[in-house]
Short mmCIF file of C-alpha atoms and ligand atoms in Angstrom, two decimals:
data_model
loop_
_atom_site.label_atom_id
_atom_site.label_comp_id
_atom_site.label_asym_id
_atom_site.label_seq_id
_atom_site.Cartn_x
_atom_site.Cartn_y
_atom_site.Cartn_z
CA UNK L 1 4.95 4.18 1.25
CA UNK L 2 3.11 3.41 4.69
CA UNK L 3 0.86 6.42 5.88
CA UNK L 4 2.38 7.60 8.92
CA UNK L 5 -0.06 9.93 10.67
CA UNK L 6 2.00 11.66 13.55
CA UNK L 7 -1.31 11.11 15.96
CA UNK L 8 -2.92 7.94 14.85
CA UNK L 9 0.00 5.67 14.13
CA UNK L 10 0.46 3.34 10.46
CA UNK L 11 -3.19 3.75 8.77
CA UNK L 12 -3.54 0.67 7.20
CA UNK L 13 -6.84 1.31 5.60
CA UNK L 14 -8.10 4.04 2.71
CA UNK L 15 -11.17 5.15 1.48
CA UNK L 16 -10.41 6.48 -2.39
CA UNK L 17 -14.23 7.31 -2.67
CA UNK L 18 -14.77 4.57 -5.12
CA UNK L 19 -12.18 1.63 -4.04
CA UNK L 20 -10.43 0.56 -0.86
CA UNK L 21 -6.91 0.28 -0.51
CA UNK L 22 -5.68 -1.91 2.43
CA UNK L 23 -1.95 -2.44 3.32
CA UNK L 24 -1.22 -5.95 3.17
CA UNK L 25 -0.70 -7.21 6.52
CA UNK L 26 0.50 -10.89 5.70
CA UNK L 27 3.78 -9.34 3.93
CA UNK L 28 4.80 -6.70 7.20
CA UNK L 29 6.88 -6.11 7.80
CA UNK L 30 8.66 -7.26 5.41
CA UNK L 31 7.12 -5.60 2.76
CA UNK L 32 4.86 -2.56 2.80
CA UNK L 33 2.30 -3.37 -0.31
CA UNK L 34 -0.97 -2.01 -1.30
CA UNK L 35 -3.66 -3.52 -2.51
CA UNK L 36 -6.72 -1.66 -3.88
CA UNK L 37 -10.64 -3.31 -3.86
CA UNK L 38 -13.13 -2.35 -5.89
CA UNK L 39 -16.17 -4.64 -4.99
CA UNK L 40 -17.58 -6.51 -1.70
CA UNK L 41 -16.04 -9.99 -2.90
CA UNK L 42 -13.24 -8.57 -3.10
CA UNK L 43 -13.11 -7.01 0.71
CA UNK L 44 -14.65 -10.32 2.04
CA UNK L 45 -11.87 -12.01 0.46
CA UNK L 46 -9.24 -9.66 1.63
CA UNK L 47 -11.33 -9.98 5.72
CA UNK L 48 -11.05 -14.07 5.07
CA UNK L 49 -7.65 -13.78 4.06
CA UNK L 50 -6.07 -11.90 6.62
CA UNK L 51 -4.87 -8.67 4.42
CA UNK L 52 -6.88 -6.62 7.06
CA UNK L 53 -7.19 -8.26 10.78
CA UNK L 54 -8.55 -6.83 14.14
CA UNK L 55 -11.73 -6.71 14.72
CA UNK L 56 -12.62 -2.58 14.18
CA UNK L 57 -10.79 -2.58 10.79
CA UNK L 58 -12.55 -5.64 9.39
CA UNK L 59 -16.42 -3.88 10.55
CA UNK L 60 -15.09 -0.97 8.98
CA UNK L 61 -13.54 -2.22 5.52
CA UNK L 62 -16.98 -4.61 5.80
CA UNK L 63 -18.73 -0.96 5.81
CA UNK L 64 -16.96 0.10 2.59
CA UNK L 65 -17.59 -3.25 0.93
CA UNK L 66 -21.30 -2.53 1.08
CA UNK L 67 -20.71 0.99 -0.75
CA UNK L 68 -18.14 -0.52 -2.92
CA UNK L 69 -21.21 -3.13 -3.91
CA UNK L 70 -23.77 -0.43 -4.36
CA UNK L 71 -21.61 1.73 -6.69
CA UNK L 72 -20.83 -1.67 -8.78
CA UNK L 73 -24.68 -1.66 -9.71
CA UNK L 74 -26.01 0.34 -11.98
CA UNK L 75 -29.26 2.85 -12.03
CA UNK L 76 -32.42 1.09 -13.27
CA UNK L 77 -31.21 -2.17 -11.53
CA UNK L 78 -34.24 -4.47 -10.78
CA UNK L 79 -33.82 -6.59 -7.80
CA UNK L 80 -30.87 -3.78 -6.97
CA UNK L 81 -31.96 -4.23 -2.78
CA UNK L 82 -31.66 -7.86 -3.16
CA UNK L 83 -27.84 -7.86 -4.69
CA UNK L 84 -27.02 -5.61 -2.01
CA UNK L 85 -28.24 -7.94 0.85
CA UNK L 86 -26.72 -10.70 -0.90
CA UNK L 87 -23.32 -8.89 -0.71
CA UNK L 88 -23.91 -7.84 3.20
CA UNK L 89 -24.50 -11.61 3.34
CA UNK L 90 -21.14 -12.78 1.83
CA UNK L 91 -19.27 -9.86 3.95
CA UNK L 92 -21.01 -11.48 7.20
CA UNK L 93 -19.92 -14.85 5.99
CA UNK L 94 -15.80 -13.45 5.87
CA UNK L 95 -15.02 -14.30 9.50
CA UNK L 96 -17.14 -15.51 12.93
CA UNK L 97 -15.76 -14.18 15.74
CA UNK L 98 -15.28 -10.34 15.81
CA UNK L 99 -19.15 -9.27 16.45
CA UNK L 100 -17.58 -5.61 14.67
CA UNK L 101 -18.12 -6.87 11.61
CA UNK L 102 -22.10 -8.08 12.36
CA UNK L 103 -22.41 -4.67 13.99
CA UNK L 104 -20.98 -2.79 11.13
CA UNK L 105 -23.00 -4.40 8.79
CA UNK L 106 -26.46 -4.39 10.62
CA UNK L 107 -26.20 -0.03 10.57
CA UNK L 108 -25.13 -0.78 6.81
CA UNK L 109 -28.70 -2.84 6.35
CA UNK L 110 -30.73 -0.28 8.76
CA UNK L 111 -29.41 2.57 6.21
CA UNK L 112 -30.25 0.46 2.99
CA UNK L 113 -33.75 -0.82 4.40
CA UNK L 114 -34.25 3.18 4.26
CA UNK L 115 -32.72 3.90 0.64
CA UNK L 116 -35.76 4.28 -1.74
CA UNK L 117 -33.53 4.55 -4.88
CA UNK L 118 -30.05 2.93 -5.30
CA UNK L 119 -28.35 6.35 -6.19
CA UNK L 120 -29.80 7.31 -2.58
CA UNK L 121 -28.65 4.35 -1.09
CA UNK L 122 -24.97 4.86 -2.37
CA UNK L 123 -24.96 8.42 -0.95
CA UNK L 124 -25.88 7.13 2.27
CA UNK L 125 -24.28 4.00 2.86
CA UNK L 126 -20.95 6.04 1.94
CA UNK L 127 -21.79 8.47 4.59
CA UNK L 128 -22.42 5.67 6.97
CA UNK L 129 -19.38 3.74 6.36
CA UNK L 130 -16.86 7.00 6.85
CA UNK L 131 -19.09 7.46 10.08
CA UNK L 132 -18.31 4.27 11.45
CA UNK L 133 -14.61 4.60 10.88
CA UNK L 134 -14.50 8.26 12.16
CA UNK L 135 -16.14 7.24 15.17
CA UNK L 136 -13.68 4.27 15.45
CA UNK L 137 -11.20 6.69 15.10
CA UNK L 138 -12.84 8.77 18.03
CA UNK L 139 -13.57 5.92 20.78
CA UNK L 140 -9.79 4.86 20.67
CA UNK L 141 -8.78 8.40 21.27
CA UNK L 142 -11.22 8.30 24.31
CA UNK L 143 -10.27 5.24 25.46
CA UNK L 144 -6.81 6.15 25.56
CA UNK L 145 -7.54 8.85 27.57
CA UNK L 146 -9.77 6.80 30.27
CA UNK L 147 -6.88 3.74 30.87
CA UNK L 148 -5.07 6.21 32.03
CA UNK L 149 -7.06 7.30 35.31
CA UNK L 150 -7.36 4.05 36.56
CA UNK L 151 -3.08 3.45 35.96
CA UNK L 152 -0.23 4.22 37.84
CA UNK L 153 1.92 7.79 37.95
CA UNK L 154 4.85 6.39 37.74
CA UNK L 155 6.56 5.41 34.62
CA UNK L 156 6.01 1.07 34.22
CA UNK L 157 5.87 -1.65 31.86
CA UNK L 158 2.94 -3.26 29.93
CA UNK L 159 2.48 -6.42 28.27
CA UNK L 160 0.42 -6.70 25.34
CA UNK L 161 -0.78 -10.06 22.94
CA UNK L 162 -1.71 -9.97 19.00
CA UNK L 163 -2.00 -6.02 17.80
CA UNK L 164 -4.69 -3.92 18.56
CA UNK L 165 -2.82 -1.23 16.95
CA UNK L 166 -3.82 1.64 14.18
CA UNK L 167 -3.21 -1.31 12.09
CA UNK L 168 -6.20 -3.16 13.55
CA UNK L 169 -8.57 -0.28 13.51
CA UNK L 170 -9.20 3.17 11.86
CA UNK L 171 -6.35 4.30 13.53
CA UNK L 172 -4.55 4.86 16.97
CA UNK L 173 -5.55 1.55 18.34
CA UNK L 174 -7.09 0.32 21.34
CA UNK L 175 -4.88 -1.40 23.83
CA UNK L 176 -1.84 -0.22 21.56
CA UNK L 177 -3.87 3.06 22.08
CA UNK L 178 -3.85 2.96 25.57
CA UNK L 179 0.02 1.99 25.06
CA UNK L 180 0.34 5.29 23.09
CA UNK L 181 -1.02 7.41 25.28
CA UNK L 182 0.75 6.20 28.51
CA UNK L 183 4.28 6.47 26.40
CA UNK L 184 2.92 10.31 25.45
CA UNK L 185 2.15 11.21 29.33
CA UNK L 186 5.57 10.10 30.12
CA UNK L 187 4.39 6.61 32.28
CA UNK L 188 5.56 4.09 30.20
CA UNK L 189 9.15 2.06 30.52
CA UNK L 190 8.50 0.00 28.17
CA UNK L 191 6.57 -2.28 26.05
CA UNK L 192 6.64 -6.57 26.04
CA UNK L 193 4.86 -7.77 22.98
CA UNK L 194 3.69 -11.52 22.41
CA UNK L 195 4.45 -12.52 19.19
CA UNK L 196 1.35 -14.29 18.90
CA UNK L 197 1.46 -17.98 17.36
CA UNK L 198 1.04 -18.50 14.78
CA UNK L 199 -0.08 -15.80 12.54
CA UNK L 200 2.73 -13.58 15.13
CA UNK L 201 0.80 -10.39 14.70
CA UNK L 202 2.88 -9.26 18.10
CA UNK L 203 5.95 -10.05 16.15
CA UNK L 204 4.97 -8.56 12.45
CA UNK L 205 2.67 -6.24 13.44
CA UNK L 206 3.14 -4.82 17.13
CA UNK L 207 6.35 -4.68 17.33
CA UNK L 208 6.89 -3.00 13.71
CA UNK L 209 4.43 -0.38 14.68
CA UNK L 210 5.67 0.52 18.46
CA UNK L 211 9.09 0.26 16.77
CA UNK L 212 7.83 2.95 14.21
CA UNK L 213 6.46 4.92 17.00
CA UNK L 214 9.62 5.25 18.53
CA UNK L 215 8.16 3.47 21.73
CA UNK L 216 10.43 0.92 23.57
CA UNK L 217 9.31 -2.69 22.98
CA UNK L 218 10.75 -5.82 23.14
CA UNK L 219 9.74 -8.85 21.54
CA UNK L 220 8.73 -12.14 23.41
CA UNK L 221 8.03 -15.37 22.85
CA UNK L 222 4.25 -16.40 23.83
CA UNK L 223 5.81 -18.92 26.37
CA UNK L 224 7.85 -16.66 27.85
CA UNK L 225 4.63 -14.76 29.56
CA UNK L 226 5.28 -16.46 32.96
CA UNK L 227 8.29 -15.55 33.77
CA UNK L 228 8.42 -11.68 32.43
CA UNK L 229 5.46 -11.53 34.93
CA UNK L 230 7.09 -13.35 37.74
CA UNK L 231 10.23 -11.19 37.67
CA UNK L 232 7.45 -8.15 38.40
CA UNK L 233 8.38 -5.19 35.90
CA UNK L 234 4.98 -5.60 33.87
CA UNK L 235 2.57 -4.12 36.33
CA UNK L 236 -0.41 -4.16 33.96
CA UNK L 237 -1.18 -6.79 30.80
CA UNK L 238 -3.27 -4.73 28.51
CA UNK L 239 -5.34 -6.54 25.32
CA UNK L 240 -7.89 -5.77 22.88
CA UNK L 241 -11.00 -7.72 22.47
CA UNK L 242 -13.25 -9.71 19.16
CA UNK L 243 -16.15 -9.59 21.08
CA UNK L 244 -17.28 -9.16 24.97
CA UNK L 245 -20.51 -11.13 26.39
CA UNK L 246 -23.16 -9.91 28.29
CA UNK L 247 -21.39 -11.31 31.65
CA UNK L 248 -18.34 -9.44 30.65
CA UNK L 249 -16.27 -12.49 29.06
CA UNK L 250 -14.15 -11.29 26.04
CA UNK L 251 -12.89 -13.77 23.73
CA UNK L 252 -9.38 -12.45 22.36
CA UNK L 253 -6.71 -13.75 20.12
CA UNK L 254 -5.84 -17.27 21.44
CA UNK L 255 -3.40 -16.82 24.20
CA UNK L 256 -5.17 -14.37 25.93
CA UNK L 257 -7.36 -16.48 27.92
CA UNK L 258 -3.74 -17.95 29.72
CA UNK L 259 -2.39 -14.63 29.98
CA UNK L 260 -5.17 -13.23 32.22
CA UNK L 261 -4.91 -16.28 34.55
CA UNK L 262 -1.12 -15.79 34.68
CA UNK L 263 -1.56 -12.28 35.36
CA UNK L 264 -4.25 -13.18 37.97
CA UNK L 265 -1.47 -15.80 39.83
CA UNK L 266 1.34 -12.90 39.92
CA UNK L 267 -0.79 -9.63 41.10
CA UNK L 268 -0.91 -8.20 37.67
CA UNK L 269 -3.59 -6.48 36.32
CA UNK L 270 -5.82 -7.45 33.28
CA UNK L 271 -6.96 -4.60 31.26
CA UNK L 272 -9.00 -5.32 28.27
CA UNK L 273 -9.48 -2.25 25.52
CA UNK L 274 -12.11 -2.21 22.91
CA UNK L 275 -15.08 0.38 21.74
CA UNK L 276 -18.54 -0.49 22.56
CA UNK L 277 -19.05 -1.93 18.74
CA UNK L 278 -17.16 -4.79 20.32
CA UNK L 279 -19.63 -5.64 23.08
CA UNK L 280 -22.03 -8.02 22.23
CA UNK L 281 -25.00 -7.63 24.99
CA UNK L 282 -27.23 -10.26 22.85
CA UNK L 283 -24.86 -13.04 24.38
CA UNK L 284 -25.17 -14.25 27.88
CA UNK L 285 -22.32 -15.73 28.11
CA UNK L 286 -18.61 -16.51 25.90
CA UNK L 287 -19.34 -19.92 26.19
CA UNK L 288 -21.61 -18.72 22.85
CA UNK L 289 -19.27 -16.90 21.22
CA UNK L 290 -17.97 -18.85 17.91
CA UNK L 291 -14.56 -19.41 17.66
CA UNK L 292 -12.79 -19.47 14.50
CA UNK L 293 -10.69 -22.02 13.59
CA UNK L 294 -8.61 -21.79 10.57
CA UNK L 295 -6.54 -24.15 8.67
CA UNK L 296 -3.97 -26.54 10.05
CA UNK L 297 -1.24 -25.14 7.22
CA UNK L 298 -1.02 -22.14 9.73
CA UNK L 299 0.48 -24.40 12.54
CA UNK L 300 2.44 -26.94 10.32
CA UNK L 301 4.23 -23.96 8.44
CA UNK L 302 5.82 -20.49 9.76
CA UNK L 303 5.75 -18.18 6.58
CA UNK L 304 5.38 -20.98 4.10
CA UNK L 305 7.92 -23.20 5.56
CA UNK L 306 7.45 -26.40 7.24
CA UNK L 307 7.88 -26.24 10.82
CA UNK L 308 5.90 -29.76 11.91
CA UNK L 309 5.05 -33.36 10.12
CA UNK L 310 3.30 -31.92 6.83
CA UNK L 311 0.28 -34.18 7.98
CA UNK L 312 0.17 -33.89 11.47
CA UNK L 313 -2.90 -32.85 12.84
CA UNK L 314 -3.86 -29.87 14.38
CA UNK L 315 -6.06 -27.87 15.87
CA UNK L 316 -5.97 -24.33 15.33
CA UNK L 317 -8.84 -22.08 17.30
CA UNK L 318 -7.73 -18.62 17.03
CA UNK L 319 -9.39 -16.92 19.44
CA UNK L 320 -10.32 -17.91 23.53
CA UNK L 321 -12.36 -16.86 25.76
CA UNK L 322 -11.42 -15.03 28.89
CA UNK L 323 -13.55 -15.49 31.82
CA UNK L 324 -14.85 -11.78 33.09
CA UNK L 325 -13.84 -12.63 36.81
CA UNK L 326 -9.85 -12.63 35.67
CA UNK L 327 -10.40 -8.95 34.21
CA UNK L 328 -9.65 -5.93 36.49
CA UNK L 329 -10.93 -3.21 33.91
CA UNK L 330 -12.85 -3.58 30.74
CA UNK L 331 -12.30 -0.25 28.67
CA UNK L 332 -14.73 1.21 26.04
CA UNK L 333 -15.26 5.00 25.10
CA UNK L 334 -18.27 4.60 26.86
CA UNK L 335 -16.36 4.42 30.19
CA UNK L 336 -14.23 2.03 32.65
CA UNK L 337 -16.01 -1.16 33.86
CA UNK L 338 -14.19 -2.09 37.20
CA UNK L 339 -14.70 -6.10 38.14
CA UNK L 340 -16.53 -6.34 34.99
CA UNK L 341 -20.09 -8.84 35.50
CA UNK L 342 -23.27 -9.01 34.64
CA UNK L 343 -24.70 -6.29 36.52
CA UNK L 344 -21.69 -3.49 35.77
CA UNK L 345 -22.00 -4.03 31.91
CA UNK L 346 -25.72 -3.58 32.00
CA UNK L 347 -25.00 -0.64 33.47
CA UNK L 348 -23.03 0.71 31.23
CA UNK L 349 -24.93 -0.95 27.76
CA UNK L 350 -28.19 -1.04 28.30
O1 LIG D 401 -7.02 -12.73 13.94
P1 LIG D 401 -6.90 -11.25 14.15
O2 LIG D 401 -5.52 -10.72 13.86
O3 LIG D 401 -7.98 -10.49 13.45
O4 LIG D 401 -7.13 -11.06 15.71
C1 LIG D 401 -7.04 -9.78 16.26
C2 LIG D 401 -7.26 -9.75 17.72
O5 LIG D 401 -7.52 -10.75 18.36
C3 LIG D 401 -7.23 -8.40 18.36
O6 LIG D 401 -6.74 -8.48 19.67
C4 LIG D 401 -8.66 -7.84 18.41
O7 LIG D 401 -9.27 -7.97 17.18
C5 LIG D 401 -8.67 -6.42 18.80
S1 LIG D 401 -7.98 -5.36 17.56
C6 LIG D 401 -8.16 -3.78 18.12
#
């Protein structure tokens, strides 16, 4: 059975104080499944593979997977500070785009480089780890709560890519966050979710956990984006973020980048919604952000069935970059950035 946590949505990620158990999210919704790690190889596996997506879950399970790898060693291990790095660096090596899971793991490293004995270490990078996902927890509840001064009174519709939902993070979500808390102050109408080619996390994952929710959604198909924005019920698109660039770019889920400059060509407005663990202030730009690409399979085939030429080729980046000059509002729980640039986000960063 799913968690259901009446205030932070479908927790999709456990601490057991000695293993983590992560809900699958390649079966949802089809099937709700379980699946419990007990050692850093194990959670970089399960980051690679998909079982846990969205950028503040995979920092955070990353986080665990460094205590999981302490508590594997045992006392009186020589070279014990060396394994662990060595596990931080197969964690870092799990995915390339979300900067969560760098950031994650460089407070993980600045708590072992303290650590003068490994049972020490283990103490505190357990302590660290649940810190990081409390305080996940935390800056999507604040977040939620600052959308909503810059957005309308009156009840209107949103449109929302990928899932940025509890799923994604250690619960409530960020833009699905922001979703939650308009739908709880009585200002939402309704919900239009992406489905997200091709992994569909708007289909399997958004739309099972608004649906869960009880808040109104209906599915779309990516290419349909245009025209729900022409006919003018959406008055806001609101998206999460993998990492956001000194300038204010935010590379997204790929699909994001034409959804802003849709939104820009019919009046809409472009929120983006993601804790400061997402901003990346070491980057000038998003032109240096690395994009991942993953494996053609995931184009050719929709759940394991063929869907194109098996050996056609493709080209499968799953993440773009939006430009900061098509985003209206740039949301962390460190405040709203208006007409995010260069100057407003080292304001707000530095
Ligand atoms: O490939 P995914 O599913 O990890 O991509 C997720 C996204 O792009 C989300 O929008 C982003 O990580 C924010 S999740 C709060």
């Amino acid at each position: 059975m799913v968690t259901q946590d009446q205030d932070l949505g479908t927790v999709a990620l456990r601490w057991q104080g000695d293993s983590l158990a992560l809900l699958d999210q390649r079966l949802l919704p089809a099937e709700e499944v379980w699946l419990t790690y007990q050692d850093a190889d194990g959670v970089a596996g399960a980051i690679h593979d998909m079982v846990v997506r969205g950028a503040p879950a995979i920092g955070i399970s990353a986080a665990y997977g460094v205590v999981l790898a302490a508590q594997r060693l045992t006392a009186g291990d020589d070279g014990w500070r060396v394994k662990l790095e060595r596990a931080l660096d197969r964690l870092a090596a799990s995915r390339p785009t979300a900067v969560n899971l760098f950031w994650a793991l460089e407070r993980m490293n600045a708590v072992l480089a303290t650590a003068d004995t490994l049972g020490g270490a283990c103490g505190a990078l357990e302590a660290e780890a649940v810190l990081i996902h409390q305080e996940d927890i935390a800056a999507n509840l604040t977040m939620g709560r600052l959308a909503l001064t810059i957005m309308p009174e009156q009840p209107f519709a949103v449109l929302t890519h990928c899932n940025t939902g509890a799923l994604a993070t250690g619960g409530y979500g960020t833009a699905l966050g922001v979703i939650r808390s308009l739908w709880r102050a009585g200002r939402l109408t309704r919900v239009y979710a992406d489905e997200t080619r091709p992994w569909l996390q708007g289909s399997r994952l958004t739309a099972w956990e608004l649906a869960q929710d009880g808040i109104p959604v209906t599915l779309n198909a990516d290419s349909a984006a245009a025209h729900i924005l022409r006919q003018g019920e959406v008055q806001w698109v609101v998206v999460g973020a993998d990492r956001i660039t000194a300038n204010g770019d935010v590379a997204n889920k790929i699909g994001t980048y034409g959804l802003a400059v849709l939104a820009r060509h019919h009046g809409v407005k472009f929120m983006v919604v993601a804790p400061s663990s997402t901003v990346d202030m070491s980057l000038a730009s998003g032109n240096l952000i690395p994009i991942e690409e993953r494996d053609g399979t995931e184009v050719r085939q929709v759940q394991g069935r063929p869907v194109a030429p098996a050996d056609v080729a493709v080209f499968n980046p799953v993440f773009d970059v939006t430009p900061a000059a098509l985003i209206d509002a740039i949301v962390t729980e460190k405040g709203v950035i208006l007409n995010p640039g260069l100057e407003a986000m080292a304001a707000c960063f530095n």
